Short mmCIF file of C-alpha atoms and ligand atoms in Angstrom, two decimals:
data_model
loop_
_atom_site.label_atom_id
_atom_site.label_comp_id
_atom_site.label_asym_id
_atom_site.label_seq_id
_atom_site.Cartn_x
_atom_site.Cartn_y
_atom_site.Cartn_z
CA MET A 1 -111.67 -12.24 -39.37
CA GLN A 2 -111.24 -10.33 -36.80
CA ARG A 3 -109.57 -7.71 -38.22
CA TYR A 4 -111.93 -7.06 -40.72
CA PHE A 5 -115.01 -7.74 -38.82
CA HIS A 6 -112.68 -3.81 -36.84
CA SER A 7 -112.28 -2.46 -40.25
CA LEU A 8 -116.26 -2.59 -41.11
CA LEU A 9 -117.54 -1.61 -37.53
CA GLY A 10 -114.49 1.66 -38.82
CA VAL A 11 -116.06 2.13 -41.73
CA LEU A 12 -119.96 2.16 -40.21
CA ALA A 13 -118.53 4.88 -37.70
CA ILE A 14 -116.45 7.37 -40.45
CA ALA A 15 -120.41 8.15 -42.25
CA SER A 16 -121.00 10.26 -38.99
CA LEU A 17 -117.90 11.12 -37.85
CA PRO A 18 -116.73 14.44 -39.68
CA LEU A 19 -113.51 14.29 -41.30
CA PHE A 20 -111.21 14.83 -38.39
CA SER A 21 -111.87 11.19 -36.59
CA MET A 22 -110.08 9.49 -39.89
CA ALA A 23 -106.62 9.78 -37.89
CA ALA A 24 -108.36 6.80 -35.63
CA ALA A 25 -109.97 4.57 -38.35
CA GLU A 26 -108.21 1.55 -40.21
CA GLU A 27 -105.30 2.13 -41.92
CA PHE A 28 -105.64 0.52 -45.38
CA ASP A 29 -103.06 -1.05 -47.80
CA LEU A 30 -104.70 0.70 -50.03
CA VAL A 31 -107.06 3.21 -51.40
CA ILE A 32 -109.05 4.97 -54.11
CA ASN A 33 -109.86 8.03 -54.12
CA HIS A 34 -112.91 10.86 -55.86
CA GLY A 35 -113.79 7.69 -58.01
CA ARG A 36 -117.50 7.03 -60.42
CA VAL A 37 -117.73 4.30 -58.64
CA MET A 38 -120.49 1.49 -60.70
CA ASP A 39 -121.39 -1.92 -58.80
CA PRO A 40 -123.83 -3.36 -60.87
CA GLU A 41 -125.03 -5.56 -58.43
CA SER A 42 -125.87 -3.15 -55.69
CA GLY A 43 -126.66 0.12 -58.45
CA LEU A 44 -124.75 2.51 -56.80
CA ASP A 45 -123.39 4.65 -58.92
CA ALA A 46 -121.73 7.85 -57.15
CA ILE A 47 -118.10 9.20 -55.48
CA ARG A 48 -116.98 7.53 -53.16
CA HIS A 49 -113.75 6.11 -51.54
CA ILE A 50 -112.52 2.35 -51.38
CA GLY A 51 -110.25 1.03 -48.90
CA ILE A 52 -108.67 -1.90 -49.70
CA LEU A 53 -107.14 -4.57 -46.69
CA ALA A 54 -105.25 -8.14 -47.11
CA GLY A 55 -106.55 -8.18 -50.72
CA ARG A 56 -110.16 -7.00 -50.41
CA ILE A 57 -112.35 -4.43 -50.65
CA VAL A 58 -112.87 -3.08 -47.24
CA ALA A 59 -114.70 0.58 -47.02
CA ILE A 60 -116.63 1.48 -49.57
CA SER A 61 -117.53 5.14 -47.70
CA GLU A 62 -118.79 9.19 -48.09
CA GLN A 63 -115.56 10.58 -46.76
CA VAL A 64 -112.34 10.59 -47.92
CA LEU A 65 -109.91 8.03 -46.63
CA GLU A 66 -105.88 7.29 -46.06
CA GLY A 67 -103.88 4.06 -46.78
CA THR A 68 -100.15 3.74 -47.36
CA GLN A 69 -100.40 3.66 -51.16
CA THR A 70 -103.79 5.88 -52.69
CA ILE A 71 -104.92 6.12 -55.99
CA ASP A 72 -106.00 9.78 -57.45
CA ALA A 73 -109.04 8.26 -59.16
CA THR A 74 -111.47 12.04 -60.38
CA GLY A 75 -112.10 11.78 -63.16
CA LEU A 76 -112.86 8.06 -63.64
CA VAL A 77 -114.88 5.03 -63.37
CA VAL A 78 -114.65 2.61 -60.74
CA ALA A 79 -115.74 -0.56 -61.30
CA PRO A 80 -115.64 -4.45 -59.99
CA GLY A 81 -113.01 -6.39 -62.87
CA PHE A 82 -113.89 -7.19 -65.55
CA VAL A 83 -115.05 -11.61 -66.03
CA ASP A 84 -114.04 -12.67 -69.43
CA ILE A 85 -115.92 -16.64 -69.90
CA HIS A 86 -115.23 -17.59 -72.75
CA GLU A 87 -111.15 -17.25 -73.98
CA HIS A 88 -108.82 -19.07 -75.50
CA GLY A 89 -105.43 -17.97 -75.12
CA GLN A 90 -104.32 -19.40 -71.54
CA SER A 91 -101.06 -17.54 -72.00
CA GLU A 92 -98.34 -14.83 -70.27
CA GLU A 93 -98.98 -12.82 -73.22
CA ALA A 94 -102.66 -13.32 -73.61
CA TYR A 95 -103.00 -12.54 -69.83
CA ARG A 96 -100.94 -9.52 -69.89
CA LEU A 97 -103.44 -8.31 -72.80
CA MET A 98 -106.49 -9.02 -71.60
CA VAL A 99 -105.28 -6.95 -67.74
CA GLN A 100 -105.09 -3.97 -69.93
CA ASP A 101 -108.23 -4.50 -71.74
CA GLY A 102 -109.54 -4.24 -67.60
CA VAL A 103 -109.86 -8.03 -66.97
CA THR A 104 -108.79 -9.80 -63.73
CA SER A 105 -110.40 -13.04 -64.11
CA ALA A 106 -109.76 -15.34 -67.20
CA PHE A 107 -112.12 -18.52 -68.38
CA GLU A 108 -111.47 -20.96 -70.82
CA LEU A 109 -114.50 -22.39 -70.75
CA GLU A 110 -115.65 -23.96 -74.40
CA VAL A 111 -112.70 -25.37 -74.89
CA GLY A 112 -111.52 -26.09 -72.00
CA THR A 113 -108.48 -28.83 -71.08
CA ALA A 114 -108.87 -32.45 -70.85
CA THR A 115 -106.35 -32.49 -68.08
CA VAL A 116 -107.76 -30.02 -65.49
CA GLY A 117 -104.95 -30.58 -62.71
CA HIS A 118 -101.94 -30.09 -65.20
CA TRP A 119 -103.19 -27.24 -66.67
CA TYR A 120 -103.83 -25.73 -63.01
CA ASN A 121 -100.13 -26.81 -61.79
CA GLU A 122 -98.71 -25.31 -65.04
CA ARG A 123 -99.63 -22.07 -63.82
CA ALA A 124 -98.96 -22.30 -59.70
CA ALA A 125 -96.48 -19.39 -60.36
CA GLY A 126 -98.56 -16.85 -59.96
CA GLN A 127 -100.46 -14.73 -62.43
CA VAL A 128 -101.68 -11.03 -63.38
CA LEU A 129 -105.07 -12.00 -63.45
CA ASN A 130 -107.16 -15.18 -62.24
CA TYR A 131 -107.97 -18.43 -63.99
CA GLY A 132 -109.69 -20.85 -64.80
CA ILE A 133 -110.48 -23.60 -67.03
CA SER A 134 -113.50 -26.26 -67.87
CA ILE A 135 -113.47 -30.05 -67.90
CA GLY A 136 -113.35 -29.87 -72.37
CA HIS A 137 -115.24 -32.57 -74.54
CA ILE A 138 -113.49 -32.12 -77.48
CA PRO A 139 -110.82 -31.88 -75.67
CA VAL A 140 -111.30 -35.24 -73.75
CA ARG A 141 -112.48 -36.78 -77.31
CA MET A 142 -109.36 -35.10 -78.87
CA ALA A 143 -107.79 -37.93 -76.31
CA LEU A 144 -109.76 -40.65 -76.46
CA PHE A 145 -109.63 -40.78 -80.63
CA GLY A 146 -105.87 -39.85 -81.13
CA ASP A 147 -106.35 -37.13 -82.29
CA GLU A 148 -103.27 -34.87 -83.89
CA GLY A 149 -105.05 -31.24 -83.88
CA THR A 150 -103.14 -28.72 -81.42
CA PHE A 151 -105.89 -26.97 -80.51
CA LEU A 152 -109.23 -28.58 -82.99
CA PRO A 153 -110.55 -31.77 -83.67
CA THR A 154 -108.72 -31.91 -87.69
CA GLY A 155 -109.23 -35.91 -87.26
CA PRO A 156 -110.88 -38.52 -85.98
CA GLY A 157 -112.10 -36.75 -82.47
CA GLY A 158 -115.01 -34.77 -84.17
CA SER A 159 -116.10 -37.86 -86.71
CA GLY A 160 -114.61 -40.88 -84.37
CA ILE A 161 -118.36 -43.02 -83.51
CA ALA A 162 -117.77 -43.60 -80.40
CA GLY A 163 -118.74 -47.21 -78.72
CA PRO A 164 -119.33 -48.46 -75.08
CA ASP A 165 -116.03 -48.62 -74.02
CA MET A 166 -114.99 -45.24 -75.63
CA LEU A 167 -117.98 -43.29 -73.82
CA ASP A 168 -116.92 -45.45 -70.52
CA ARG A 169 -113.69 -43.74 -70.45
CA MET A 170 -114.81 -40.81 -71.69
CA ALA A 171 -117.62 -40.16 -68.94
CA GLN A 172 -114.68 -41.12 -66.44
CA MET A 173 -112.32 -39.01 -67.44
CA MET A 174 -114.85 -35.83 -67.17
CA ARG A 175 -116.04 -36.02 -64.29
CA GLN A 176 -112.36 -36.39 -63.10
CA GLY A 177 -111.69 -33.08 -64.79
CA LEU A 178 -114.72 -31.62 -62.21
CA VAL A 179 -113.04 -33.76 -59.38
CA GLU A 180 -109.59 -32.17 -59.92
CA GLY A 181 -111.37 -28.38 -59.81
CA ALA A 182 -112.99 -28.04 -63.28
CA VAL A 183 -115.05 -24.50 -62.37
CA ALA A 184 -117.58 -25.83 -66.42
CA MET A 185 -118.02 -27.59 -68.62
CA GLY A 186 -117.81 -27.28 -72.17
CA PHE A 187 -118.58 -28.66 -75.08
CA GLY A 188 -118.23 -27.50 -79.34
CA LEU A 189 -121.52 -29.84 -80.97
CA ALA A 190 -120.50 -28.25 -83.75
CA TYR A 191 -115.93 -29.16 -84.05
CA THR A 192 -117.28 -32.96 -83.11
CA PRO A 193 -119.75 -33.99 -85.72
CA ALA A 194 -119.37 -37.57 -84.50
CA ALA A 195 -120.88 -36.92 -81.15
CA THR A 196 -124.59 -38.89 -81.38
CA GLN A 197 -127.49 -36.78 -78.86
CA THR A 198 -126.56 -39.90 -76.30
CA GLU A 199 -123.02 -38.95 -75.74
CA PHE A 200 -123.72 -35.64 -75.11
CA GLU A 201 -126.62 -36.48 -72.76
CA MET A 202 -124.43 -39.07 -71.08
CA MET A 203 -121.74 -35.76 -70.32
CA LEU A 204 -125.26 -33.14 -69.33
CA ALA A 205 -125.73 -36.22 -66.95
CA ILE A 206 -122.31 -35.96 -65.75
CA ALA A 207 -122.60 -32.71 -65.11
CA ALA A 208 -125.82 -32.61 -63.79
CA GLU A 209 -125.44 -34.02 -60.86
CA THR A 210 -123.12 -31.89 -59.99
CA GLN A 211 -124.67 -28.84 -61.14
CA ALA A 212 -121.55 -27.60 -63.10
CA SER A 213 -122.29 -25.51 -65.47
CA VAL A 214 -122.15 -26.57 -69.30
CA HIS A 215 -120.93 -24.33 -71.71
CA ILE A 216 -121.62 -25.33 -75.75
CA HIS A 217 -120.53 -24.05 -78.23
CA THR A 218 -124.15 -25.21 -80.24
CA ARG A 219 -124.40 -27.01 -83.68
CA GLY A 220 -127.28 -27.79 -86.35
CA GLY A 221 -128.82 -23.39 -86.30
CA LEU A 222 -132.46 -22.90 -84.86
CA GLU A 223 -133.29 -26.22 -83.95
CA GLY A 224 -130.29 -28.07 -83.13
CA LEU A 225 -130.18 -24.82 -80.18
CA ARG A 226 -133.83 -25.73 -79.56
CA GLN A 227 -132.98 -29.03 -78.94
CA ILE A 228 -129.93 -28.35 -76.84
CA ILE A 229 -132.48 -26.44 -74.92
CA THR A 230 -134.60 -29.80 -74.92
CA SER A 231 -131.63 -31.68 -73.29
CA ALA A 232 -129.89 -29.75 -70.54
CA ASN A 233 -133.72 -29.53 -69.19
CA LYS A 234 -134.51 -32.91 -69.08
CA LEU A 235 -131.43 -33.72 -66.86
CA GLY A 236 -131.42 -29.94 -64.91
CA THR A 237 -127.73 -29.82 -66.56
CA PRO A 238 -127.42 -24.84 -65.31
CA LEU A 239 -127.06 -24.54 -69.49
CA HIS A 240 -124.64 -21.36 -71.35
CA ILE A 241 -124.34 -21.20 -75.19
CA VAL A 242 -121.08 -19.73 -76.47
CA HIS A 243 -121.31 -16.09 -78.61
CA ALA A 244 -124.52 -16.01 -79.69
CA ASN A 245 -123.69 -13.54 -82.22
CA SER A 246 -122.28 -15.60 -84.50
CA SER A 247 -123.87 -19.37 -83.89
CA GLY A 248 -126.97 -16.75 -83.95
CA GLY A 249 -125.12 -14.83 -86.80
CA SER A 250 -128.59 -13.43 -89.42
CA SER A 251 -131.20 -15.59 -87.01
CA ILE A 252 -129.71 -13.81 -84.43
CA ASN A 253 -133.27 -12.26 -82.99
CA GLU A 254 -135.05 -16.25 -82.96
CA PHE A 255 -131.61 -17.41 -81.31
CA LEU A 256 -132.27 -15.48 -78.77
CA ALA A 257 -135.40 -15.22 -78.86
CA ILE A 258 -135.41 -19.08 -78.70
CA ILE A 259 -132.94 -18.94 -75.07
CA GLN A 260 -135.30 -15.78 -73.66
CA ALA A 261 -138.43 -18.42 -74.28
CA ALA A 262 -136.83 -21.37 -72.20
CA ARG A 263 -135.70 -17.87 -69.37
CA ASP A 264 -139.30 -17.63 -69.17
CA THR A 265 -140.41 -21.05 -68.22
CA GLY A 266 -137.12 -21.20 -65.63
CA GLN A 267 -135.26 -23.07 -66.47
CA ASP A 268 -131.00 -21.24 -66.18
CA VAL A 269 -130.19 -20.87 -69.42
CA THR A 270 -127.19 -18.21 -70.43
CA THR A 271 -125.64 -16.54 -72.98
CA GLU A 272 -122.79 -14.52 -74.23
CA MET A 273 -121.69 -12.32 -76.98
CA TYR A 274 -117.99 -10.12 -78.70
CA PRO A 275 -118.36 -7.59 -80.00
CA TYR A 276 -117.24 -7.98 -82.83
CA ALA A 277 -118.25 -8.82 -86.77
CA ALA A 278 -115.54 -11.59 -87.70
CA SER A 279 -115.38 -14.43 -86.48
CA ALA A 280 -112.03 -16.82 -86.02
CA SER A 281 -110.93 -20.31 -85.45
CA ASP A 282 -109.22 -22.72 -87.22
CA ILE A 283 -109.32 -23.99 -91.38
CA ALA A 284 -108.51 -27.05 -90.09
CA SER A 285 -111.88 -27.27 -87.97
CA ALA A 286 -115.35 -29.58 -88.87
CA LEU A 287 -116.75 -25.97 -89.25
CA PHE A 288 -115.71 -25.65 -92.51
CA ASP A 289 -116.50 -29.29 -94.07
CA ASN A 290 -118.32 -27.39 -97.02
CA TRP A 291 -116.11 -25.55 -98.24
CA GLU A 292 -115.94 -27.17 -101.48
CA THR A 293 -119.06 -25.77 -102.11
CA TRP A 294 -118.54 -22.14 -101.33
CA GLU A 295 -119.56 -19.68 -103.50
CA GLU A 296 -115.90 -17.52 -104.78
CA ASP A 297 -116.43 -14.38 -103.25
CA ARG A 298 -116.58 -16.46 -99.65
CA PHE A 299 -112.94 -17.26 -99.98
CA GLY A 300 -112.82 -13.58 -100.99
CA ARG A 301 -113.35 -12.33 -96.73
CA GLN A 302 -111.49 -15.56 -94.93
CA MET A 303 -107.85 -13.59 -93.25
CA TRP A 304 -105.23 -16.40 -92.79
CA VAL A 305 -103.72 -15.12 -89.86
CA GLU A 306 -100.31 -15.71 -90.31
CA THR A 307 -99.60 -13.73 -93.42
CA GLY A 308 -102.86 -11.66 -92.88
CA GLU A 309 -103.43 -12.48 -96.66
CA ARG A 310 -106.96 -12.83 -98.13
CA LEU A 311 -107.47 -16.65 -99.13
CA THR A 312 -108.36 -17.94 -102.50
CA ARG A 313 -110.51 -21.34 -103.14
CA GLU A 314 -106.45 -22.34 -104.19
CA SER A 315 -104.82 -20.79 -101.32
CA PHE A 316 -107.28 -21.51 -98.81
CA ALA A 317 -107.45 -25.81 -101.01
CA ARG A 318 -103.68 -25.68 -99.41
CA TYR A 319 -103.83 -24.08 -95.99
CA ARG A 320 -106.42 -26.57 -95.32
CA GLN A 321 -104.35 -29.55 -95.82
CA ILE A 322 -101.63 -27.54 -93.56
CA GLY A 323 -103.85 -26.81 -90.61
CA GLY A 324 -103.66 -22.76 -88.63
CA ARG A 325 -106.08 -20.20 -87.68
CA MET A 326 -108.63 -17.67 -89.68
CA ILE A 327 -110.23 -14.73 -89.19
CA SER A 328 -113.38 -15.09 -91.23
CA PHE A 329 -115.75 -12.23 -91.75
CA SER A 330 -119.61 -13.44 -92.34
CA ARG A 331 -121.63 -11.35 -90.17
CA THR A 332 -122.12 -6.89 -89.92
CA GLU A 333 -121.76 -4.19 -88.05
CA GLU A 334 -125.56 -3.61 -87.15
CA MET A 335 -125.48 -8.12 -86.30
CA THR A 336 -122.93 -7.64 -83.49
CA ARG A 337 -125.55 -3.91 -82.26
CA THR A 338 -128.62 -6.51 -82.54
CA ALA A 339 -126.77 -9.06 -80.08
CA LEU A 340 -126.06 -6.42 -77.81
CA ARG A 341 -128.60 -3.97 -77.60
CA HIS A 342 -130.59 -7.48 -76.10
CA PRO A 343 -130.16 -7.46 -72.33
CA LEU A 344 -129.41 -11.51 -72.05
CA THR A 345 -125.99 -10.51 -74.03
CA MET A 346 -123.32 -11.40 -71.40
CA ILE A 347 -120.42 -10.10 -72.43
CA ALA A 348 -117.26 -12.61 -73.13
CA SER A 349 -113.26 -11.77 -75.51
CA ASP A 350 -113.42 -16.04 -77.69
CA GLY A 351 -110.11 -14.73 -78.07
CA ARG A 352 -106.97 -16.40 -78.84
CA ILE A 353 -103.19 -14.37 -78.74
CA LEU A 354 -100.23 -16.82 -80.39
CA ASP A 355 -97.53 -14.99 -80.54
CA GLY A 356 -98.65 -11.18 -81.43
CA LYS A 357 -101.32 -12.87 -83.98
CA GLY A 358 -105.02 -13.64 -84.13
CA HIS A 359 -108.10 -11.64 -83.36
CA PRO A 360 -108.54 -8.19 -82.30
CA ARG A 361 -111.00 -9.28 -79.93
CA SER A 362 -108.30 -10.63 -77.07
CA ALA A 363 -106.97 -7.16 -76.02
CA GLY A 364 -110.29 -5.14 -77.16
CA SER A 365 -113.67 -6.94 -76.13
CA PHE A 366 -114.17 -4.24 -73.02
CA SER A 367 -112.74 -1.38 -74.26
CA ARG A 368 -114.50 -1.56 -77.90
CA VAL A 369 -118.30 -2.05 -75.77
CA LEU A 370 -117.44 0.49 -73.42
CA GLY A 371 -115.82 3.40 -76.73
CA ARG A 372 -117.44 2.14 -78.96
CA TYR A 373 -121.13 0.88 -78.16
CA VAL A 374 -122.13 1.90 -74.95
CA ARG A 375 -120.33 6.19 -74.88
CA GLU A 376 -120.05 6.69 -79.02
CA GLU A 377 -123.27 4.48 -80.40
CA GLN A 378 -125.71 4.89 -76.83
CA ILE A 379 -126.43 1.27 -78.12
CA ILE A 380 -126.80 -0.02 -73.78
CA THR A 381 -126.03 2.00 -70.40
CA LEU A 382 -122.41 2.07 -68.66
CA MET A 383 -124.06 0.83 -66.10
CA ASP A 384 -126.32 -2.30 -68.93
CA ALA A 385 -123.02 -2.86 -70.01
CA LEU A 386 -120.62 -2.77 -66.84
CA ARG A 387 -123.51 -5.52 -65.78
CA ARG A 388 -122.83 -7.93 -68.79
CA MET A 389 -119.01 -7.76 -67.87
CA THR A 390 -118.59 -8.16 -63.86
CA ILE A 391 -121.83 -9.46 -62.10
CA GLU A 392 -123.43 -11.55 -64.98
CA PRO A 393 -120.97 -13.52 -65.87
CA ALA A 394 -120.02 -14.18 -61.78
CA ARG A 395 -123.44 -15.67 -61.16
CA ARG A 396 -122.88 -18.37 -63.94
CA LEU A 397 -120.59 -19.11 -62.32
CA GLU A 398 -120.89 -19.10 -58.58
CA ALA A 399 -123.54 -21.55 -57.95
CA PHE A 400 -121.03 -24.31 -58.60
CA VAL A 401 -117.97 -21.90 -57.82
CA PRO A 402 -118.06 -20.40 -54.81
CA ALA A 403 -114.68 -18.00 -54.10
CA MET A 404 -117.21 -16.18 -57.32
CA THR A 405 -119.31 -14.82 -54.91
CA ASN A 406 -116.89 -12.55 -53.75
CA LYS A 407 -116.18 -11.17 -57.85
CA GLY A 408 -117.33 -8.98 -60.26
CA ARG A 409 -118.35 -6.90 -56.98
CA ILE A 410 -117.32 -3.11 -55.50
CA ARG A 411 -119.25 -4.94 -52.39
CA VAL A 412 -117.54 -5.05 -48.50
CA GLY A 413 -115.70 -7.68 -48.31
CA ALA A 414 -115.51 -8.85 -52.11
CA ASP A 415 -112.03 -9.72 -53.38
CA ALA A 416 -110.70 -6.17 -54.76
CA ASP A 417 -110.74 -7.16 -58.08
CA ILE A 418 -110.94 -3.34 -59.59
CA THR A 419 -110.44 -2.08 -62.76
CA VAL A 420 -110.62 1.91 -62.68
CA PHE A 421 -111.18 3.97 -67.07
CA ASN A 422 -111.46 7.03 -68.49
CA PRO A 423 -114.96 6.52 -69.85
CA GLU A 424 -114.44 10.19 -72.01
CA SER A 425 -110.96 8.03 -73.38
CA ILE A 426 -111.90 4.27 -73.75
CA LEU A 427 -111.34 2.57 -76.61
CA ASP A 428 -109.69 -0.16 -78.02
CA GLN A 429 -106.60 -0.51 -80.09
CA ALA A 430 -106.08 -3.67 -81.58
CA THR A 431 -107.49 -4.01 -85.36
CA TYR A 432 -106.81 -6.91 -87.91
CA VAL A 433 -104.46 -6.10 -88.77
CA ASP A 434 -102.34 -5.35 -84.98
CA PRO A 435 -104.36 -7.19 -82.57
CA ILE A 436 -101.50 -6.90 -80.43
CA GLN A 437 -102.54 -2.48 -79.33
CA PRO A 438 -103.53 -2.96 -75.92
CA SER A 439 -106.42 -0.84 -75.40
CA ALA A 440 -106.73 3.30 -74.79
CA GLY A 441 -108.59 4.40 -71.45
CA ILE A 442 -108.26 2.00 -68.23
CA GLU A 443 -105.32 3.85 -66.49
CA TYR A 444 -105.74 1.34 -63.11
CA VAL A 445 -106.53 -2.67 -62.59
CA LEU A 446 -106.12 -4.94 -59.52
CA VAL A 447 -106.63 -8.51 -59.12
CA ASN A 448 -105.96 -9.72 -55.41
CA GLY A 449 -105.92 -5.73 -54.06
CA GLY A 450 -102.33 -5.73 -56.01
CA VAL A 451 -101.99 -2.88 -58.95
CA VAL A 452 -101.04 -4.61 -61.63
CA LEU A 453 -101.96 -1.79 -63.83
CA ASP A 454 -100.69 1.50 -62.39
CA ASN A 455 -101.62 4.68 -64.71
CA GLY A 456 -101.70 2.77 -67.18
CA VAL A 457 -98.74 0.90 -67.59
CA LEU A 458 -98.81 -3.24 -67.07
CA ASP A 459 -96.16 -4.17 -63.67
CA PRO A 460 -96.13 -8.10 -64.82
CA THR A 461 -94.19 -8.70 -61.19
CA VAL A 462 -97.80 -7.91 -60.01
CA ARG A 463 -99.15 -11.79 -60.03
CA ARG A 464 -101.63 -11.37 -57.35
CA GLY A 465 -103.95 -14.10 -59.87
CA ILE A 466 -104.97 -16.66 -58.36
CA ALA A 467 -106.30 -19.84 -59.90
CA ILE A 468 -110.78 -19.63 -59.42
CA ARG A 469 -111.79 -23.87 -58.62
CA ASN A 470 -115.12 -25.00 -58.30
CA ASN A 471 -114.12 -26.04 -54.10
ZN1 ZN B 15 -114.22 -19.99 -78.48
#
């Protein structure tokens, strides 16, 4: 701490002294010089020089700094590392792709896990980025009902009615998850059609006790959204609605207006989106329970992830028996743009890469927004896009997760989670056919001061990522 204050004083002194006094300044582990520093929290957008010591930002200077290691960020944007609060691919494979998309903290908060302590233990050896998990209503239900699905329910985890005994055990497991450090509580009401309003509100009340935010995949369209907002308001539970773009679909304007109206009354409710027109999910999940009523052409808009083939009624029926991942081309580009134009939507990938296959959003969400929608289409400004990727997701979590007060910012004292990119060339490269192409234009990524992406090259031996828990 003493050293930290010393360097703070050093920086204050530097600002008013000529350059030659630099030799007397604190030696930094790493400096990032000449970059255009953009910090959405403070609004700073100027050429600054950043000094990093012991994993923290200790100087943001108008003067060039000297350090053991130097990054020249001339022509590049220096931003807080991106915080993804919706990423299912919590594996080494996904983490590496995400770092190459500028992400420095990745959270799985919608589905979550039933075994929080175990989940953190599995990653304790060190990761390339920071990570965290929610206690998940879906996996808790799957565990209690003995559902055989590997990720989402394919049987009683979604369709089983919970009696009083089961509800008690469910409540106990949800509480235990928070005790073990879960950063939020996750729900996928569309995947658990048998979960009653009573059951749902019982779990919301547990979250309200600790002020953990609940991250919810809604069900029942606009009316379902209203009901969830009313329940959270009644119980005082901080609420986050996942992927407004896919849950809102063609009603995206109304969907976001309902959330905005609740916010205008002072309710704590936030939301997010991913920047793609296609969804991805498990073919055997409750989302597609009505498949037998579909028009023929809807099957052709479904892609079987394993082979890349488009489906027919016949092949859909066959694969639904087996289970597995499907990408649905279900929305228009204009719906994506509408969701992005609304100031409420944070950017979150909703990604899930497994063995090189899946939706391109795991690898490309953040650079896609910055390249396609900021630079090419100018739908939102660069600073506004960064706000939705950094400070907003950090703020979403920080009341319950104190570690997040030092993420998502370029600020003296904040963790040195920093993404340096070229605003002229940043662009997603991952596609539906080739979903693991790393993004272009991301030059450096620092996680707690460690340079895990160096001049565009990933160094997976730099494992400074830490577990983020609620305490
Ligand atoms: Zn999801």
